[in-house]
Amino acid sequence: MIYLKHPVLAAAITLAGMMTSQHQAHAEQCKQESFEEAKYIVCMLKPGKADLRLFWKNADDAPYRTFSSLAEAVRAEGRTLTFAVNAGMYRADFSPMGLYVENARELQPANTTGAESSSGEVPNFYKKPNGVFFLGEASAGILPTDEFLKRRPKVRFATQSGPMLVIANKLNPIFIIGSTDRTRRSGVGVCEGGAVRFAISEDGVNFHDFARLFRDHLKCPDALFLDGGRGVGLYNPEMGRNDWSWHGGYGPIFGFVE
């Protein structure tokens, strides 16, 4: 995770359709999977009665920071937070680092600056290319940031993170086979049939292996890295998970609400 600064507001992403029952929604939502001896939790979002949202600040204009505080706010609306994950890298004030679009309004511009690091090591957000996860009127997509800015697709919601893991069914060429840079990682993919899949590694994995999980196992032609190390987090009561960030909290959060 990287700490820097910029303000962002919460947004809602609704996936329309019907599901046969709440039990089916819970049962199909998240499950444990293995790929090449590494363990993961994979959550797939199908059209249903629930919606996927991006959360950042509460009614008092303060970051939620924890899954528990977000769950309480959703409960106060008469709904249930069934799972949540860290939605990307954030700054010291818990604000997202890059592009943020809510209700077709750009509330934060794309971050196209170079790496802000004194160590000479390129932080993950700035590894090329980074990308944008977005939702239009009926479907989700992921594009490298430069391509997104050239196309300027009409979107209702968008968030920027990086690096890209899979681009048009090809692994990001910057990844090194057999790299010893292994840690827990989280990411999101837009997969066969337009399904959105989140994956959280339970074991340390390198970028190359994590990208192959999305392309070869989850069948996602496009996938985006969200965060790694202590920034990885999952909320899923049915799995007994309510992770805490050692950084003092999370910034933007993806939440699945019923």
Short mmCIF file of C-alpha atoms in Angstrom, two decimals:
data_model
loop_
_atom_site.label_atom_id
_atom_site.label_comp_id
_atom_site.label_asym_id
_atom_site.label_seq_id
_atom_site.Cartn_x
_atom_site.Cartn_y
_atom_site.Cartn_z
CA MET A 1 0.00 0.00 0.00
CA ILE A 2 1.12 3.56 -0.67
CA TYR A 3 0.17 6.64 1.33
CA LEU A 4 -0.35 9.93 -0.54
CA LYS A 5 -3.40 12.32 -0.67
CA HIS A 6 -6.59 13.39 -2.57
CA PRO A 7 -10.34 13.59 -1.58
CA VAL A 8 -12.97 11.16 -2.83
CA LEU A 9 -16.60 10.44 -1.95
CA ALA A 10 -18.49 7.13 -1.69
CA ALA A 11 -20.37 5.73 -4.69
CA ALA A 12 -22.80 2.96 -5.49
CA ILE A 13 -22.56 0.40 -8.26
CA THR A 14 -25.74 -1.56 -8.86
CA LEU A 15 -25.85 -4.92 -10.65
CA ALA A 16 -29.40 -5.41 -11.88
CA GLY A 17 -31.34 -8.67 -12.15
CA MET A 18 -32.89 -11.33 -9.98
CA MET A 19 -31.58 -14.23 -7.92
CA THR A 20 -33.66 -17.13 -6.66
CA SER A 21 -32.90 -16.53 -2.96
CA GLN A 22 -30.61 -14.76 -0.51
CA HIS A 23 -29.15 -18.14 0.39
CA GLN A 24 -28.10 -18.68 -3.20
CA ALA A 25 -26.49 -15.22 -3.26
CA HIS A 26 -24.41 -16.03 -0.18
CA ALA A 27 -23.53 -19.54 -1.34
CA GLU A 28 -22.27 -18.50 -4.76
CA GLN A 29 -20.59 -15.29 -3.68
CA CYS A 30 -17.26 -16.30 -2.08
CA LYS A 31 -15.37 -19.57 -1.85
CA GLN A 32 -11.91 -20.92 -1.15
CA GLU A 33 -9.91 -22.04 -4.18
CA SER A 34 -6.38 -23.28 -4.87
CA PHE A 35 -4.22 -22.58 -7.90
CA GLU A 36 -0.74 -24.06 -8.26
CA GLU A 37 -0.52 -24.81 -4.52
CA ALA A 38 -1.46 -21.28 -3.42
CA LYS A 39 -4.73 -20.67 -1.57
CA TYR A 40 -7.18 -17.92 -2.46
CA ILE A 41 -10.61 -16.63 -1.60
CA VAL A 42 -12.52 -15.80 -4.79
CA CYS A 43 -15.75 -13.79 -4.79
CA MET A 44 -17.87 -13.70 -7.94
CA LEU A 45 -20.62 -11.16 -8.45
CA LYS A 46 -23.61 -12.32 -10.47
CA PRO A 47 -26.67 -10.25 -11.33
CA GLY A 48 -28.96 -10.34 -8.32
CA LYS A 49 -30.76 -8.48 -5.58
CA ALA A 50 -27.50 -7.17 -4.15
CA ASP A 51 -25.34 -4.31 -5.36
CA LEU A 52 -21.64 -3.60 -5.47
CA ARG A 53 -20.64 -0.24 -4.06
CA LEU A 54 -17.57 1.84 -3.50
CA PHE A 55 -17.40 3.37 -0.03
CA TRP A 56 -14.97 5.88 1.40
CA LYS A 57 -16.53 8.47 3.74
CA ASN A 58 -19.46 8.25 6.15
CA ALA A 59 -22.22 10.77 6.83
CA ASP A 60 -19.80 12.80 8.98
CA ASP A 61 -17.38 13.13 6.03
CA ALA A 62 -14.83 10.86 7.74
CA PRO A 63 -13.31 7.71 6.20
CA TYR A 64 -14.97 4.48 7.33
CA ARG A 65 -11.51 2.93 7.74
CA THR A 66 -12.86 -0.39 9.09
CA PHE A 67 -15.23 -2.98 7.67
CA SER A 68 -17.13 -2.98 10.99
CA SER A 69 -17.98 0.72 10.79
CA LEU A 70 -19.10 0.29 7.19
CA ALA A 71 -21.26 -2.72 8.11
CA GLU A 72 -22.92 -0.67 10.88
CA ALA A 73 -23.70 2.18 8.46
CA VAL A 74 -25.20 -0.23 5.92
CA ARG A 75 -27.22 -1.90 8.69
CA ALA A 76 -28.63 1.49 9.68
CA GLU A 77 -30.08 1.71 6.16
CA GLY A 78 -31.88 -1.60 6.70
CA ARG A 79 -29.49 -3.57 4.51
CA THR A 80 -26.64 -6.03 5.02
CA LEU A 81 -22.98 -5.88 4.04
CA THR A 82 -22.27 -9.45 2.93
CA PHE A 83 -18.65 -8.98 1.85
CA ALA A 84 -16.12 -6.21 1.39
CA VAL A 85 -12.51 -5.81 0.25
CA ASN A 86 -9.96 -3.04 0.16
CA ALA A 87 -10.65 -1.19 -3.11
CA GLY A 88 -7.11 -0.05 -3.85
CA MET A 89 -4.11 1.89 -2.61
CA TYR A 90 -4.67 5.00 -0.56
CA ARG A 91 -2.86 7.97 0.95
CA ALA A 92 -2.07 8.87 4.56
CA ASP A 93 -5.49 10.52 4.95
CA PHE A 94 -7.16 7.32 3.59
CA SER A 95 -8.14 8.98 0.30
CA PRO A 96 -7.80 7.02 -2.98
CA MET A 97 -4.77 7.73 -5.12
CA GLY A 98 -6.25 8.13 -8.59
CA LEU A 99 -9.28 8.58 -10.83
CA TYR A 100 -12.68 8.44 -9.19
CA VAL A 101 -16.00 8.84 -11.01
CA GLU A 102 -19.36 8.84 -9.24
CA ASN A 103 -22.73 9.12 -10.98
CA ALA A 104 -20.97 10.11 -14.23
CA ARG A 105 -19.16 12.97 -12.42
CA GLU A 106 -15.38 12.97 -12.13
CA LEU A 107 -14.70 13.80 -8.50
CA GLN A 108 -10.97 13.11 -8.72
CA PRO A 109 -8.81 13.21 -11.88
CA ALA A 110 -6.64 10.38 -13.12
CA ASN A 111 -3.22 10.17 -11.52
CA THR A 112 -0.69 10.18 -14.39
CA THR A 113 2.29 11.46 -12.41
CA GLY A 114 5.51 9.55 -11.90
CA ALA A 115 6.39 7.56 -8.82
CA GLU A 116 6.55 9.56 -5.61
CA SER A 117 9.33 7.62 -3.89
CA SER A 118 12.69 8.56 -2.42
CA SER A 119 13.99 4.98 -2.35
CA GLY A 120 14.26 4.57 -6.12
CA GLU A 121 11.88 1.61 -5.99
CA VAL A 122 8.73 2.09 -8.08
CA PRO A 123 5.60 1.74 -5.88
CA ASN A 124 3.01 -0.70 -7.19
CA PHE A 125 0.47 1.98 -8.15
CA TYR A 126 3.00 3.50 -10.58
CA LYS A 127 4.14 0.27 -12.23
CA LYS A 128 3.16 0.46 -15.89
CA PRO A 129 0.58 0.21 -17.02
CA ASN A 130 -1.78 0.87 -14.17
CA GLY A 131 -5.49 0.80 -14.93
CA VAL A 132 -9.09 1.77 -14.31
CA PHE A 133 -11.98 -0.45 -13.22
CA PHE A 134 -15.23 1.08 -14.44
CA LEU A 135 -18.94 0.39 -14.69
CA GLY A 136 -21.15 1.63 -17.51
CA GLU A 137 -24.90 1.40 -17.75
CA ALA A 138 -24.96 -2.38 -18.09
CA SER A 139 -21.46 -3.83 -17.78
CA ALA A 140 -18.08 -3.55 -16.07
CA GLY A 141 -14.68 -3.12 -17.72
CA ILE A 142 -10.97 -2.66 -17.02
CA LEU A 143 -8.58 -0.68 -19.23
CA PRO A 144 -5.00 0.57 -18.88
CA THR A 145 -5.18 4.17 -17.67
CA ASP A 146 -3.72 5.69 -20.86
CA GLU A 147 -6.19 3.79 -23.02
CA PHE A 148 -9.09 4.73 -20.76
CA LEU A 149 -8.15 8.41 -21.04
CA LYS A 150 -7.88 8.17 -24.84
CA ARG A 151 -11.22 6.44 -25.24
CA ARG A 152 -13.03 8.33 -22.47
CA PRO A 153 -15.84 5.75 -22.36
CA LYS A 154 -19.12 6.87 -20.90
CA VAL A 155 -19.12 5.51 -17.37
CA ARG A 156 -21.16 5.91 -14.24
CA PHE A 157 -18.42 4.77 -11.85
CA ALA A 158 -14.65 4.32 -12.09
CA THR A 159 -11.63 3.83 -9.84
CA GLN A 160 -7.90 3.71 -10.65
CA SER A 161 -5.31 1.28 -9.26
CA GLY A 162 -2.26 -0.61 -10.47
CA PRO A 163 -0.51 -2.30 -11.97
CA MET A 164 -2.65 -4.06 -14.54
CA LEU A 165 -2.41 -7.83 -14.10
CA VAL A 166 -3.97 -9.03 -17.36
CA ILE A 167 -4.50 -6.91 -20.49
CA ALA A 168 -6.63 -8.27 -23.33
CA ASN A 169 -5.84 -11.84 -22.18
CA LYS A 170 -2.07 -11.20 -21.97
CA LEU A 171 -0.05 -10.98 -18.78
CA ASN A 172 1.52 -7.63 -17.97
CA PRO A 173 5.02 -8.00 -19.54
CA ILE A 174 6.77 -6.37 -16.57
CA PHE A 175 6.13 -9.44 -14.39
CA ILE A 176 9.03 -11.83 -13.75
CA ILE A 177 8.54 -15.60 -13.82
CA GLY A 178 9.71 -17.09 -10.53
CA SER A 179 10.09 -13.71 -8.82
CA THR A 180 10.91 -13.98 -5.11
CA ASP A 181 8.75 -10.91 -4.39
CA ARG A 182 6.00 -12.91 -2.75
CA THR A 183 3.30 -11.48 -0.50
CA ARG A 184 -0.46 -11.59 -0.05
CA ARG A 185 -2.24 -9.80 -2.88
CA SER A 186 -5.75 -8.74 -3.90
CA GLY A 187 -7.18 -7.93 -7.32
CA VAL A 188 -10.31 -7.69 -9.46
CA GLY A 189 -11.05 -9.12 -12.90
CA VAL A 190 -13.76 -8.76 -15.52
CA CYS A 191 -14.24 -12.30 -16.73
CA GLU A 192 -16.25 -14.57 -19.02
CA GLY A 193 -19.83 -13.44 -19.39
CA GLY A 194 -19.03 -10.07 -17.84
CA ALA A 195 -18.79 -11.50 -14.32
CA VAL A 196 -16.73 -9.50 -11.83
CA ARG A 197 -14.35 -11.60 -9.72
CA PHE A 198 -12.33 -10.50 -6.71
CA ALA A 199 -9.41 -12.66 -5.55
CA ILE A 200 -7.54 -12.43 -2.26
CA SER A 201 -4.46 -14.61 -1.78
CA GLU A 202 -4.09 -16.36 1.55
CA ASP A 203 -0.47 -17.25 0.74
CA GLY A 204 2.41 -15.14 -0.51
CA VAL A 205 2.41 -15.04 -4.33
CA ASN A 206 4.37 -13.04 -6.90
CA PHE A 207 2.75 -10.82 -9.52
CA HIS A 208 3.27 -13.30 -12.35
CA ASP A 209 1.51 -16.14 -10.55
CA PHE A 210 -1.27 -13.83 -9.32
CA ALA A 211 -1.90 -12.60 -12.86
CA ARG A 212 -2.02 -16.19 -14.12
CA LEU A 213 -4.70 -16.97 -11.52
CA PHE A 214 -6.97 -14.43 -13.19
CA ARG A 215 -6.15 -15.32 -16.80
CA ASP A 216 -5.76 -19.11 -16.65
CA HIS A 217 -7.90 -20.16 -13.70
CA LEU A 218 -10.63 -17.52 -13.38
CA LYS A 219 -10.82 -16.85 -17.15
CA CYS A 220 -10.58 -13.07 -16.86
CA PRO A 221 -9.17 -11.39 -19.99
CA ASP A 222 -8.67 -8.18 -17.99
CA ALA A 223 -7.60 -7.88 -14.35
CA LEU A 224 -6.30 -5.15 -12.06
CA PHE A 225 -4.16 -5.30 -8.91
CA LEU A 226 -5.75 -3.65 -5.86
CA ASP A 227 -3.28 -3.94 -2.95
CA GLY A 228 -0.80 -6.20 -1.24
CA GLY A 229 0.87 -7.11 2.04
CA ARG A 230 -0.81 -5.59 5.07
CA GLY A 231 -3.21 -3.66 2.80
CA VAL A 232 -5.06 -6.83 1.77
CA GLY A 233 -8.37 -7.14 3.58
CA LEU A 234 -11.58 -9.18 3.44
CA TYR A 235 -14.92 -8.93 5.20
CA ASN A 236 -17.18 -11.97 4.94
CA PRO A 237 -19.22 -12.96 8.04
CA GLU A 238 -20.09 -16.38 6.60
CA MET A 239 -16.36 -17.16 6.46
CA GLY A 240 -15.75 -15.59 9.85
CA ARG A 241 -13.60 -12.84 8.28
CA ASN A 242 -13.43 -9.22 9.40
CA ASP A 243 -9.84 -8.25 8.62
CA TRP A 244 -8.11 -5.24 10.13
CA SER A 245 -5.50 -3.10 8.38
CA TRP A 246 -2.30 -2.58 10.35
CA HIS A 247 -2.02 0.78 8.61
CA GLY A 248 -4.79 2.11 10.86
CA GLY A 249 -7.61 1.44 8.46
CA TYR A 250 -8.57 1.21 4.80
CA GLY A 251 -9.26 3.94 2.28
CA PRO A 252 -11.77 3.11 -0.48
CA ILE A 253 -13.72 -0.11 0.08
CA PHE A 254 -15.68 -2.33 -2.30
CA GLY A 255 -18.81 -3.61 -0.57
CA PHE A 256 -21.48 -6.07 -1.68
CA VAL A 257 -24.80 -5.04 -0.15
CA GLU A 258 -28.10 -6.89 0.16
#
